[in-house]
Coordinates of C-alpha atoms and ligand atoms in Angstrom, one line a residue:
M1 CA -35.8 37.9 -31.2
K2 CA -35.5 38.8 -27.6
I3 CA -36.0 36.0 -25.1
S4 CA -36.9 36.8 -21.5
F5 CA -38.1 34.9 -18.4
A6 CA -40.8 36.2 -16.1
K7 CA -43.1 35.1 -13.3
P8 CA -46.4 33.5 -14.2
A9 CA -49.2 35.9 -15.2
L10 CA -52.1 35.6 -17.5
P11 CA -51.1 37.4 -20.7
G12 CA -53.7 39.9 -21.8
T13 CA -52.5 40.5 -25.4
G14 CA -50.3 38.8 -28.0
T15 CA -50.2 35.0 -28.3
A16 CA -50.4 32.8 -25.3
V17 CA -48.9 29.3 -25.3
V18 CA -50.1 26.8 -22.7
A19 CA -49.6 23.1 -22.4
A20 CA -51.7 19.9 -22.0
L21 CA -50.5 16.5 -20.9
A22 CA -51.5 13.1 -22.3
K23 CA -55.2 12.5 -22.5
G24 CA -55.8 16.2 -22.9
V25 CA -55.3 17.0 -19.2
L26 CA -54.7 20.7 -18.9
T27 CA -51.8 22.1 -16.9
P28 CA -52.8 24.7 -14.2
S29 CA -51.9 27.7 -16.5
A30 CA -54.0 26.2 -19.3
Q31 CA -56.9 25.7 -16.9
K32 CA -56.7 29.3 -15.8
L33 CA -56.6 30.6 -19.3
D34 CA -59.5 28.3 -20.2
A35 CA -61.6 29.8 -17.5
K36 CA -60.7 33.3 -18.5
S37 CA -61.6 32.6 -22.1
G38 CA -65.0 31.1 -21.4
G39 CA -63.9 27.5 -21.9
A40 CA -62.5 28.1 -25.3
I41 CA -59.5 25.7 -24.8
K42 CA -61.6 22.7 -23.6
R43 CA -64.1 23.3 -26.4
A44 CA -61.4 23.4 -29.1
I45 CA -59.8 20.3 -27.7
R46 CA -63.1 18.4 -27.9
A47 CA -63.6 19.6 -31.4
S48 CA -60.1 18.4 -32.6
R49 CA -57.8 15.4 -32.7
F50 CA -55.5 17.0 -30.1
E51 CA -54.8 14.6 -27.3
G52 CA -51.9 16.3 -25.5
N53 CA -49.3 14.0 -27.0
K54 CA -45.8 15.3 -27.5
G55 CA -45.4 16.9 -30.9
Q56 CA -49.1 17.9 -31.1
S57 CA -50.4 21.5 -31.0
L58 CA -53.6 23.3 -31.5
N59 CA -54.2 26.9 -32.5
I60 CA -57.2 28.9 -31.3
I61 CA -57.5 32.2 -33.1
A62 CA -58.9 35.3 -31.4
P63 CA -60.6 33.5 -28.5
A64 CA -63.8 35.3 -27.5
S65 CA -63.8 37.3 -24.2
T66 CA -60.1 37.9 -24.3
R67 CA -57.9 40.4 -26.1
L68 CA -55.4 37.7 -27.2
E69 CA -54.6 37.2 -30.8
R70 CA -54.2 33.5 -30.4
I71 CA -53.9 30.7 -27.9
M72 CA -51.6 27.9 -28.8
V73 CA -52.0 24.6 -26.9
V74 CA -49.1 22.3 -27.0
G75 CA -48.8 18.6 -26.0
L76 CA -46.3 17.5 -23.5
G77 CA -47.3 13.8 -23.5
K78 CA -46.5 11.8 -20.4
G79 CA -44.2 13.0 -17.6
T80 CA -41.5 10.7 -18.9
D81 CA -41.7 12.4 -22.3
V82 CA -40.5 15.6 -20.7
T83 CA -36.7 15.6 -21.4
D84 CA -34.2 18.3 -22.4
L85 CA -34.4 17.3 -26.0
E86 CA -38.2 17.2 -26.2
M87 CA -38.4 20.6 -24.5
Q88 CA -35.9 21.9 -27.1
K89 CA -38.1 20.5 -29.9
L90 CA -41.1 22.0 -28.3
G91 CA -39.5 25.4 -28.2
G92 CA -38.5 25.0 -31.9
T93 CA -42.0 24.0 -32.8
I94 CA -43.6 26.9 -30.9
Y95 CA -41.2 29.3 -32.7
A96 CA -42.0 27.9 -36.1
G97 CA -45.8 28.1 -35.4
T98 CA -45.7 31.7 -34.1
R99 CA -43.0 33.4 -36.0
R100 CA -45.4 35.2 -38.3
I101 CA -47.9 36.4 -35.7
K102 CA -49.0 40.1 -36.0
S103 CA -48.3 41.3 -32.5
G104 CA -44.8 39.9 -32.5
K105 CA -45.3 38.9 -28.9
V106 CA -45.5 35.4 -27.5
A107 CA -45.7 34.3 -23.8
I108 CA -45.2 30.6 -22.9
S109 CA -46.5 29.4 -19.6
V110 CA -44.5 26.5 -18.1
D111 CA -45.8 24.5 -15.1
P112 CA -44.0 21.8 -13.2
V113 CA -44.9 18.3 -14.5
S114 CA -45.1 15.5 -11.9
D115 CA -42.9 12.5 -12.7
A116 CA -40.8 14.5 -15.1
N117 CA -37.1 14.4 -14.4
M118 CA -36.7 18.2 -14.6
T119 CA -38.0 21.3 -12.9
A120 CA -40.2 23.9 -14.6
A121 CA -37.3 26.3 -14.7
E122 CA -35.2 23.7 -16.5
M123 CA -38.0 23.1 -18.9
A124 CA -38.3 26.8 -19.5
A125 CA -34.6 27.2 -20.3
Q126 CA -34.6 24.2 -22.7
I127 CA -37.7 25.6 -24.5
A128 CA -36.0 28.9 -24.9
F129 CA -32.9 27.2 -26.3
G130 CA -34.9 25.3 -28.8
A131 CA -36.8 28.4 -29.9
R132 CA -33.5 30.3 -30.3
L133 CA -31.9 27.4 -32.3
R134 CA -34.9 27.3 -34.7
S135 CA -34.9 31.1 -35.2
Y136 CA -31.7 31.0 -37.2
R137 CA -32.0 32.6 -40.6
F138 CA -29.3 33.4 -43.2
D139 CA -30.9 36.2 -45.0
K140 CA -28.2 38.9 -45.4
Y141 CA -28.2 38.6 -49.2
R142 CA -32.0 38.7 -49.6
T143 CA -32.0 42.4 -50.2
K144 CA -35.4 42.6 -51.8
E145 CA -37.3 40.5 -49.2
K146 CA -40.2 42.5 -47.8
A147 CA -40.3 43.1 -44.1
S148 CA -43.8 41.5 -44.1
D149 CA -42.2 38.3 -45.4
K150 CA -39.6 38.1 -42.6
P151 CA -40.5 36.6 -39.2
S152 CA -42.3 39.1 -37.0
L153 CA -42.0 37.3 -33.6
N154 CA -39.6 39.6 -31.7
A155 CA -40.4 39.1 -28.0
L156 CA -40.6 35.6 -26.5
T157 CA -41.4 35.5 -22.8
I158 CA -41.2 32.3 -20.9
Q159 CA -43.1 32.2 -17.6
C160 CA -42.4 29.9 -14.7
G161 CA -42.2 29.9 -10.9
R162 CA -38.5 30.1 -10.3
F163 CA -37.8 32.2 -13.4
A164 CA -34.5 33.5 -12.1
D165 CA -33.2 29.8 -12.2
A166 CA -34.4 29.5 -15.8
K167 CA -32.6 32.7 -16.8
K168 CA -29.4 31.4 -15.2
A169 CA -29.7 28.0 -17.0
Y170 CA -30.4 29.7 -20.3
A171 CA -27.3 32.0 -19.9
S172 CA -25.0 29.1 -20.8
L173 CA -27.4 27.5 -23.3
G174 CA -27.5 30.8 -25.1
K175 CA -23.7 30.7 -25.4
I176 CA -24.0 27.3 -27.1
A177 CA -26.6 28.8 -29.5
D178 CA -24.2 31.6 -30.2
G179 CA -21.6 29.0 -31.2
V180 CA -24.1 27.1 -33.4
F181 CA -25.1 30.4 -35.1
F182 CA -21.5 31.3 -35.8
T183 CA -21.0 27.9 -37.5
R184 CA -24.2 28.2 -39.5
D185 CA -23.1 31.6 -40.7
L186 CA -19.7 30.4 -41.8
V187 CA -21.1 27.3 -43.5
S188 CA -23.8 29.3 -45.3
E189 CA -21.5 32.0 -46.7
P190 CA -20.5 31.4 -50.4
A191 CA -17.0 30.6 -51.3
N192 CA -16.3 34.1 -52.9
I193 CA -16.8 35.5 -49.4
I194 CA -15.4 32.8 -47.2
Y195 CA -12.0 31.5 -48.3
P196 CA -9.0 30.6 -46.3
D197 CA -7.9 34.1 -45.4
T198 CA -11.4 35.4 -44.5
L199 CA -12.3 32.2 -42.6
A200 CA -9.1 32.6 -40.6
K201 CA -10.1 36.3 -39.9
Q202 CA -13.5 35.0 -38.7
A203 CA -11.7 32.7 -36.3
K204 CA -9.6 35.6 -35.1
T205 CA -12.7 37.3 -33.8
L206 CA -12.7 34.7 -31.0
E207 CA -9.9 36.7 -29.4
K208 CA -12.4 39.0 -27.8
L209 CA -13.7 36.0 -25.8
G210 CA -10.2 35.2 -24.6
V211 CA -9.3 32.6 -27.1
K212 CA -5.6 32.7 -28.3
V213 CA -5.7 32.5 -32.1
E214 CA -2.6 32.0 -34.4
I215 CA -2.7 32.0 -38.1
L216 CA 0.0 30.1 -40.1
G217 CA 0.5 31.1 -43.7
E218 CA 2.0 29.1 -46.5
A219 CA 5.6 30.0 -45.7
A220 CA 5.2 28.8 -42.1
M221 CA 3.5 25.6 -43.2
R222 CA 6.2 25.0 -45.8
R223 CA 8.9 25.3 -43.1
L224 CA 7.0 22.7 -41.1
G225 CA 6.9 20.4 -44.1
M226 CA 3.1 20.3 -44.6
G227 CA 3.4 19.1 -48.2
A228 CA 0.1 17.2 -48.1
L229 CA -2.0 20.3 -47.2
L230 CA -0.1 22.7 -49.4
G231 CA -0.4 20.4 -52.4
V232 CA -4.2 20.7 -52.2
G233 CA -4.1 24.5 -52.1
Q234 CA -1.5 25.0 -54.7
G235 CA -3.9 25.3 -57.7
S236 CA -5.7 28.2 -56.0
D237 CA -4.9 31.9 -56.1
R238 CA -6.1 32.0 -52.5
D239 CA -3.3 31.3 -50.0
S240 CA -3.8 28.3 -47.7
K241 CA -3.9 28.9 -44.0
M242 CA -3.9 26.9 -40.7
V243 CA -5.6 28.4 -37.7
V244 CA -4.7 27.3 -34.2
M245 CA -7.1 28.3 -31.4
Q246 CA -6.5 27.8 -27.7
W247 CA -8.9 28.2 -24.8
N248 CA -7.3 27.5 -21.5
G249 CA -10.2 27.5 -19.1
A250 CA -8.6 25.0 -16.7
G251 CA -5.3 26.7 -16.1
T252 CA -2.0 26.6 -18.0
G253 CA 0.3 24.5 -15.7
K254 CA 2.5 22.1 -17.6
G255 CA 2.2 18.3 -17.2
K256 CA -0.1 15.6 -18.4
A257 CA -3.1 16.6 -16.3
N258 CA -3.2 20.0 -18.0
A259 CA -2.8 18.5 -21.5
P260 CA -5.5 19.9 -23.7
I261 CA -8.2 18.0 -25.6
A262 CA -8.1 18.8 -29.3
F263 CA -10.6 19.3 -32.2
I264 CA -9.4 19.4 -35.8
G265 CA -11.5 20.5 -38.7
K266 CA -11.4 20.0 -42.5
G267 CA -11.7 23.5 -44.0
V268 CA -11.9 23.2 -47.8
T269 CA -13.6 26.5 -48.5
F270 CA -14.5 25.2 -52.0
D271 CA -14.0 21.7 -53.4
T272 CA -14.1 21.6 -57.2
G273 CA -12.3 18.3 -57.1
G274 CA -9.2 19.9 -58.6
I275 CA -7.9 18.3 -61.8
S276 CA -10.0 15.2 -60.9
I277 CA -12.9 17.7 -61.3
K278 CA -16.4 17.1 -60.1
P279 CA -19.4 17.1 -62.3
S280 CA -21.1 20.6 -62.4
A281 CA -24.5 19.5 -61.1
G282 CA -24.6 20.1 -57.3
M283 CA -21.0 21.4 -57.2
E284 CA -22.3 24.5 -55.4
D285 CA -22.7 22.3 -52.3
M286 CA -19.0 22.3 -52.0
K287 CA -19.0 25.7 -50.5
W288 CA -19.8 23.9 -47.3
D289 CA -16.8 21.6 -47.6
M290 CA -15.3 23.7 -44.8
G291 CA -18.1 22.4 -42.4
G292 CA -15.7 20.6 -40.1
S293 CA -13.6 23.7 -39.6
G294 CA -16.8 25.7 -39.1
V295 CA -17.9 23.3 -36.3
V296 CA -14.5 23.6 -34.6
I297 CA -14.6 27.4 -34.7
G298 CA -18.2 27.5 -33.4
L299 CA -17.4 25.0 -30.7
M300 CA -14.5 27.2 -29.5
K301 CA -16.9 30.1 -29.4
A302 CA -19.4 28.1 -27.4
L303 CA -16.8 26.9 -24.9
A304 CA -15.1 30.2 -24.5
G305 CA -18.5 32.0 -24.4
R306 CA -19.6 30.0 -21.4
K307 CA -16.1 30.0 -19.9
A308 CA -15.8 26.2 -19.9
K309 CA -13.3 24.8 -17.3
V310 CA -11.2 22.9 -19.8
N311 CA -8.1 23.3 -21.9
V312 CA -8.9 22.9 -25.5
V313 CA -7.2 23.5 -28.8
G314 CA -8.9 23.8 -32.2
V315 CA -6.9 23.4 -35.4
V316 CA -8.3 24.0 -38.8
G317 CA -6.7 23.4 -42.2
L318 CA -8.0 25.9 -44.7
V319 CA -7.5 25.5 -48.4
E320 CA -9.4 26.0 -51.7
N321 CA -9.2 23.0 -54.1
M322 CA -9.1 24.4 -57.6
P323 CA -7.9 23.2 -61.0
S324 CA -5.3 25.4 -62.7
S325 CA -2.0 25.2 -64.4
K326 CA -0.4 25.2 -60.9
A327 CA -2.7 22.6 -59.5
Q328 CA -1.5 19.2 -58.3
R329 CA -1.9 16.4 -60.8
P330 CA -3.1 12.9 -60.3
G331 CA 0.0 10.8 -59.7
D332 CA 1.9 13.5 -57.9
I333 CA 3.7 12.3 -54.8
V334 CA 3.8 14.7 -51.8
T335 CA 5.6 14.5 -48.5
S336 CA 3.5 15.1 -45.4
M337 CA 4.8 16.8 -42.2
S338 CA 5.0 13.3 -40.7
G339 CA 7.6 12.4 -43.3
Q340 CA 5.2 9.8 -44.9
T341 CA 4.8 10.1 -48.6
I342 CA 1.5 10.1 -50.4
E343 CA 0.7 9.3 -54.0
V344 CA -2.2 11.5 -55.0
L345 CA -4.2 9.4 -57.3
N346 CA -7.4 11.5 -57.1
T347 CA -7.1 15.2 -56.4
D348 CA -10.8 15.1 -55.2
A349 CA -9.8 13.0 -52.2
E350 CA -8.3 16.2 -50.8
G351 CA -9.8 16.4 -47.3
R352 CA -7.7 13.6 -45.9
L353 CA -4.5 15.3 -47.3
V354 CA -5.4 18.5 -45.4
L355 CA -6.2 16.6 -42.2
A356 CA -3.0 14.5 -42.4
D357 CA -0.9 17.5 -41.8
A358 CA -3.4 19.2 -39.3
L359 CA -3.6 16.0 -37.2
W360 CA 0.1 15.4 -37.2
Y361 CA 0.9 19.0 -36.3
C362 CA -1.7 19.0 -33.5
K363 CA -0.3 15.8 -32.0
E364 CA 3.3 16.9 -32.2
R365 CA 2.8 20.3 -30.8
F366 CA 0.2 19.8 -28.1
K367 CA 0.4 16.1 -27.1
P368 CA -3.4 16.3 -26.5
K369 CA -5.4 13.9 -24.3
F370 CA -7.3 13.0 -27.4
M371 CA -8.0 14.3 -30.9
I372 CA -11.4 14.5 -32.5
N373 CA -11.5 15.6 -36.2
L374 CA -14.6 16.5 -38.1
A375 CA -14.8 16.5 -41.9
T376 CA -17.2 16.5 -44.8
L377 CA -14.9 13.7 -46.0
T378 CA -16.8 11.3 -48.2
G379 CA -19.8 11.0 -50.4
A380 CA -19.8 7.3 -49.4
I381 CA -20.9 8.1 -45.9
I382 CA -24.1 9.6 -47.3
V383 CA -24.7 6.3 -49.1
S384 CA -24.2 4.5 -45.8
L385 CA -26.0 6.6 -43.3
G386 CA -28.0 9.3 -45.1
S387 CA -28.5 12.3 -42.9
E388 CA -29.6 10.6 -39.7
H389 CA -26.2 9.7 -38.3
A390 CA -22.7 11.0 -38.8
G391 CA -20.1 8.3 -39.3
L392 CA -17.7 7.6 -36.4
F393 CA -14.3 6.0 -36.8
S394 CA -11.9 5.5 -33.9
N395 CA -9.0 3.8 -32.2
N396 CA -10.7 4.2 -28.8
D397 CA -13.8 2.5 -27.5
R398 CA -14.4 4.7 -24.5
L399 CA -14.4 7.9 -26.5
C400 CA -16.8 6.3 -28.9
E401 CA -19.2 5.4 -26.1
R402 CA -19.0 8.9 -24.7
L403 CA -19.7 10.4 -28.1
S404 CA -22.5 8.1 -28.7
S405 CA -24.3 9.0 -25.4
A406 CA -23.6 12.7 -25.9
G407 CA -25.2 12.4 -29.4
E408 CA -28.3 10.9 -28.0
A409 CA -28.6 13.5 -25.3
V410 CA -28.4 16.4 -27.8
G411 CA -30.0 14.8 -30.8
E412 CA -26.9 14.7 -33.0
L413 CA -26.5 11.0 -33.6
V414 CA -23.3 9.1 -34.5
W415 CA -22.8 5.6 -35.7
R416 CA -19.5 3.8 -35.5
L417 CA -18.1 1.9 -38.5
P418 CA -15.3 -0.6 -38.4
M419 CA -11.6 -0.2 -39.1
S420 CA -9.0 -2.9 -39.5
D421 CA -5.6 -3.8 -40.9
A422 CA -7.4 -5.3 -43.9
Y423 CA -8.9 -2.0 -44.8
D424 CA -5.6 -0.2 -44.0
K425 CA -3.9 -2.4 -46.7
M426 CA -6.2 -1.0 -49.3
I427 CA -4.4 2.3 -49.3
N428 CA -0.9 0.9 -49.7
S429 CA 0.8 2.2 -52.8
D430 CA 3.5 0.8 -55.1
A431 CA 5.1 4.2 -55.6
A432 CA 4.9 5.8 -52.1
D433 CA 4.0 5.0 -48.5
M434 CA 0.3 5.3 -49.3
K435 CA -2.2 6.4 -51.9
N436 CA -5.0 8.8 -51.2
I437 CA -7.8 6.5 -52.4
G438 CA -8.7 2.9 -51.7
G439 CA -10.5 0.6 -54.0
R440 CA -14.1 0.7 -55.1
G441 CA -15.7 -0.4 -51.8
A442 CA -15.7 1.0 -48.3
G443 CA -14.8 4.5 -49.3
S444 CA -15.5 6.1 -45.9
I445 CA -13.5 3.5 -44.1
T446 CA -10.4 3.7 -46.3
A447 CA -10.6 7.5 -45.8
A448 CA -10.6 6.9 -42.1
Q449 CA -7.7 4.4 -42.4
F450 CA -5.7 7.1 -44.2
L451 CA -6.3 9.6 -41.3
K452 CA -5.3 7.0 -38.8
R453 CA -1.8 6.9 -40.2
F454 CA -1.3 10.4 -38.9
V455 CA -2.5 10.1 -35.3
G456 CA 0.1 7.8 -33.8
D457 CA -1.0 6.4 -30.4
T458 CA -3.2 9.4 -29.5
P459 CA -6.8 8.4 -28.7
W460 CA -8.6 9.7 -31.8
V461 CA -12.0 9.9 -33.4
H462 CA -12.9 10.9 -37.0
I463 CA -16.4 12.1 -37.5
D464 CA -17.5 12.1 -41.1
I465 CA -20.2 14.8 -41.3
A466 CA -20.7 14.9 -45.1
G467 CA -24.4 13.7 -44.7
V468 CA -25.4 15.9 -41.8
T469 CA -23.7 19.3 -42.4
W470 CA -26.5 20.7 -44.6
S471 CA -30.2 20.0 -44.2
K472 CA -32.6 20.0 -47.1
G473 CA -35.6 20.4 -44.8
D474 CA -36.7 22.1 -41.6
K475 CA -36.3 20.1 -38.3
P476 CA -37.6 21.3 -34.9
T477 CA -34.4 23.0 -33.8
V478 CA -32.6 23.1 -37.2
P479 CA -34.0 25.1 -40.0
K480 CA -32.9 23.9 -43.5
G481 CA -29.4 24.9 -44.5
G482 CA -26.2 24.7 -42.4
T483 CA -26.9 22.6 -39.3
A484 CA -23.8 23.1 -37.3
F485 CA -24.0 19.4 -36.5
G486 CA -21.1 18.7 -34.1
V487 CA -21.2 21.9 -32.0
R488 CA -23.8 20.6 -29.6
L489 CA -22.4 17.1 -29.6
L490 CA -18.9 18.1 -28.7
E491 CA -20.0 20.8 -26.3
R492 CA -21.9 18.1 -24.5
L493 CA -19.0 15.7 -24.5
V494 CA -16.8 18.3 -22.9
A495 CA -19.5 19.3 -20.3
D496 CA -20.1 15.7 -19.3
H497 CA -16.5 14.4 -19.1
Y498 CA -13.7 17.0 -19.3
E499 CA -14.6 19.9 -17.1
G500 CA -13.6 20.5 -13.5
Ligands
LIG601 N1 -15.9 17.0 -50.1 C1 -16.0 15.7 -50.7 C2 -17.0 14.8 -50.0 C3 -18.5 15.2 -50.0 C4 -19.3 14.8 -51.0 C5 -19.0 16.0 -49.0 C6 -20.7 15.2 -51.0 C7 -20.3 16.4 -49.0 C8 -21.1 16.0 -50.0 C9 -14.7 15.0 -50.7 O1 -13.6 15.8 -50.8 C10 -14.7 14.1 -51.9 O2 -14.7 14.6 -53.0 N2 -14.6 12.8 -51.7 C11 -14.6 11.9 -52.8 C12 -13.5 10.8 -52.5 C13 -13.2 9.9 -53.6 C14 -12.5 10.7 -54.7 C15 -12.3 8.8 -53.1 C16 -16.0 11.3 -52.9 O3 -16.6 11.1 -51.8 O4 -16.4 11.0 -54.0
LIG602 MN1 -13.1 16.3 -52.8
LIG603 ZN1 -13.8 17.7 -50.1

């Protein structure tokens, strides 16, 4: 779908989208179109339950005295309802409502709204962003789908007064959408296509944006002593990898001020559970157990794409967790890069083992300002929070507050859970420094306590995204499937606090 911005003009053909405010008050463009279509809009509103509230819309098919195929009237609600997020949702809803139109052409008219906190150009850019986000589709393997079943909307024009400003604002939003789409692609691919080597190669494509990308193989990781990560991958025929990505948008001088911020991702390209094998029902979901790494890679793409003025590193640990004669056994004791030993009581609690070495490596090598890791870490977080919030665990209140505000701003919500010495004790082991599972309760928290043993004093946040990485239904800006939850959240965190 091509998205463009243009000056206001009454569209003669295709589908026209105009807006109404609360109590059905037509915007100036809606009034003009109403006049041109012989009062069709006002009549349709009177005949319907449409009141101009946010989220409402009304379709008028083939309005008389025009050559339009359709007029869509959308509700903006009150001026205070007009926010970035609501405009994105509106764009997504318009896309969903018009993607199958015959002409393939949609024009949206955007007027300034008094007592809104944004200009018409900003509204236009956010509407475009929302439409683009909703237009994602993973259909490369649907070889028999008829063209007539695919979306036909291919030209979306958004009209507003200062359309050059809208175009400029959308330029960087579009880069964020590119990052989101990359993550969704990686998460949607099956595990016979995306495994550690191929996922690392996907990360390598970021080099064309100026990201430095290094790939560590098993020999290098063995030299570094990453026994925890390597133990998880040892049952698989696919070699484990670690990918280190660096974007230096703020200059490369040495010293604390230039220290990077760091994002670390769990990249289990398929999680069978290993010898502690999972039940077969639903196991296919474990193709997206690399979701954390997918978000880190997509985030790097978004930041490099819009040339963010920040130094950032992304580290992803990539393994396939398989049962085999070479697989790690329950009871095995492994030595992590930190020197700490781990008794592996359940081979299905593998994500924390991968992250233990990725976090330690990142901390030692980069001495980052902070580390934020993302992981589809526990089923227990789905029991706690469902798919409305991701779980947040941290040793740093300020980072949590910043993440929580960024989440509200972009519509990717997080909820902090507690950590304490009492929970930490639950992973003490008689045989080694720690065990990789806690007791029966607090499964997400004991997993977080485990990670905390590998971050030292570095300000750190763990985001458990098991409940939000894959969506079973469509949402305004997120079609069902891989969500890329985390890309917009962390992009926003960076934009609000760590640039310039
Ligand atoms: N990848 C899973 C967690 C998961 C479950 C992600 C469902 C997405 C959807 C993780 O590796 C895992 O298996 N965790 C175990 C931990 C347990 C063995 C302590 C779990 O949650 O059951
Ligand atoms: Mn597992
Ligand atoms: Zn897993």
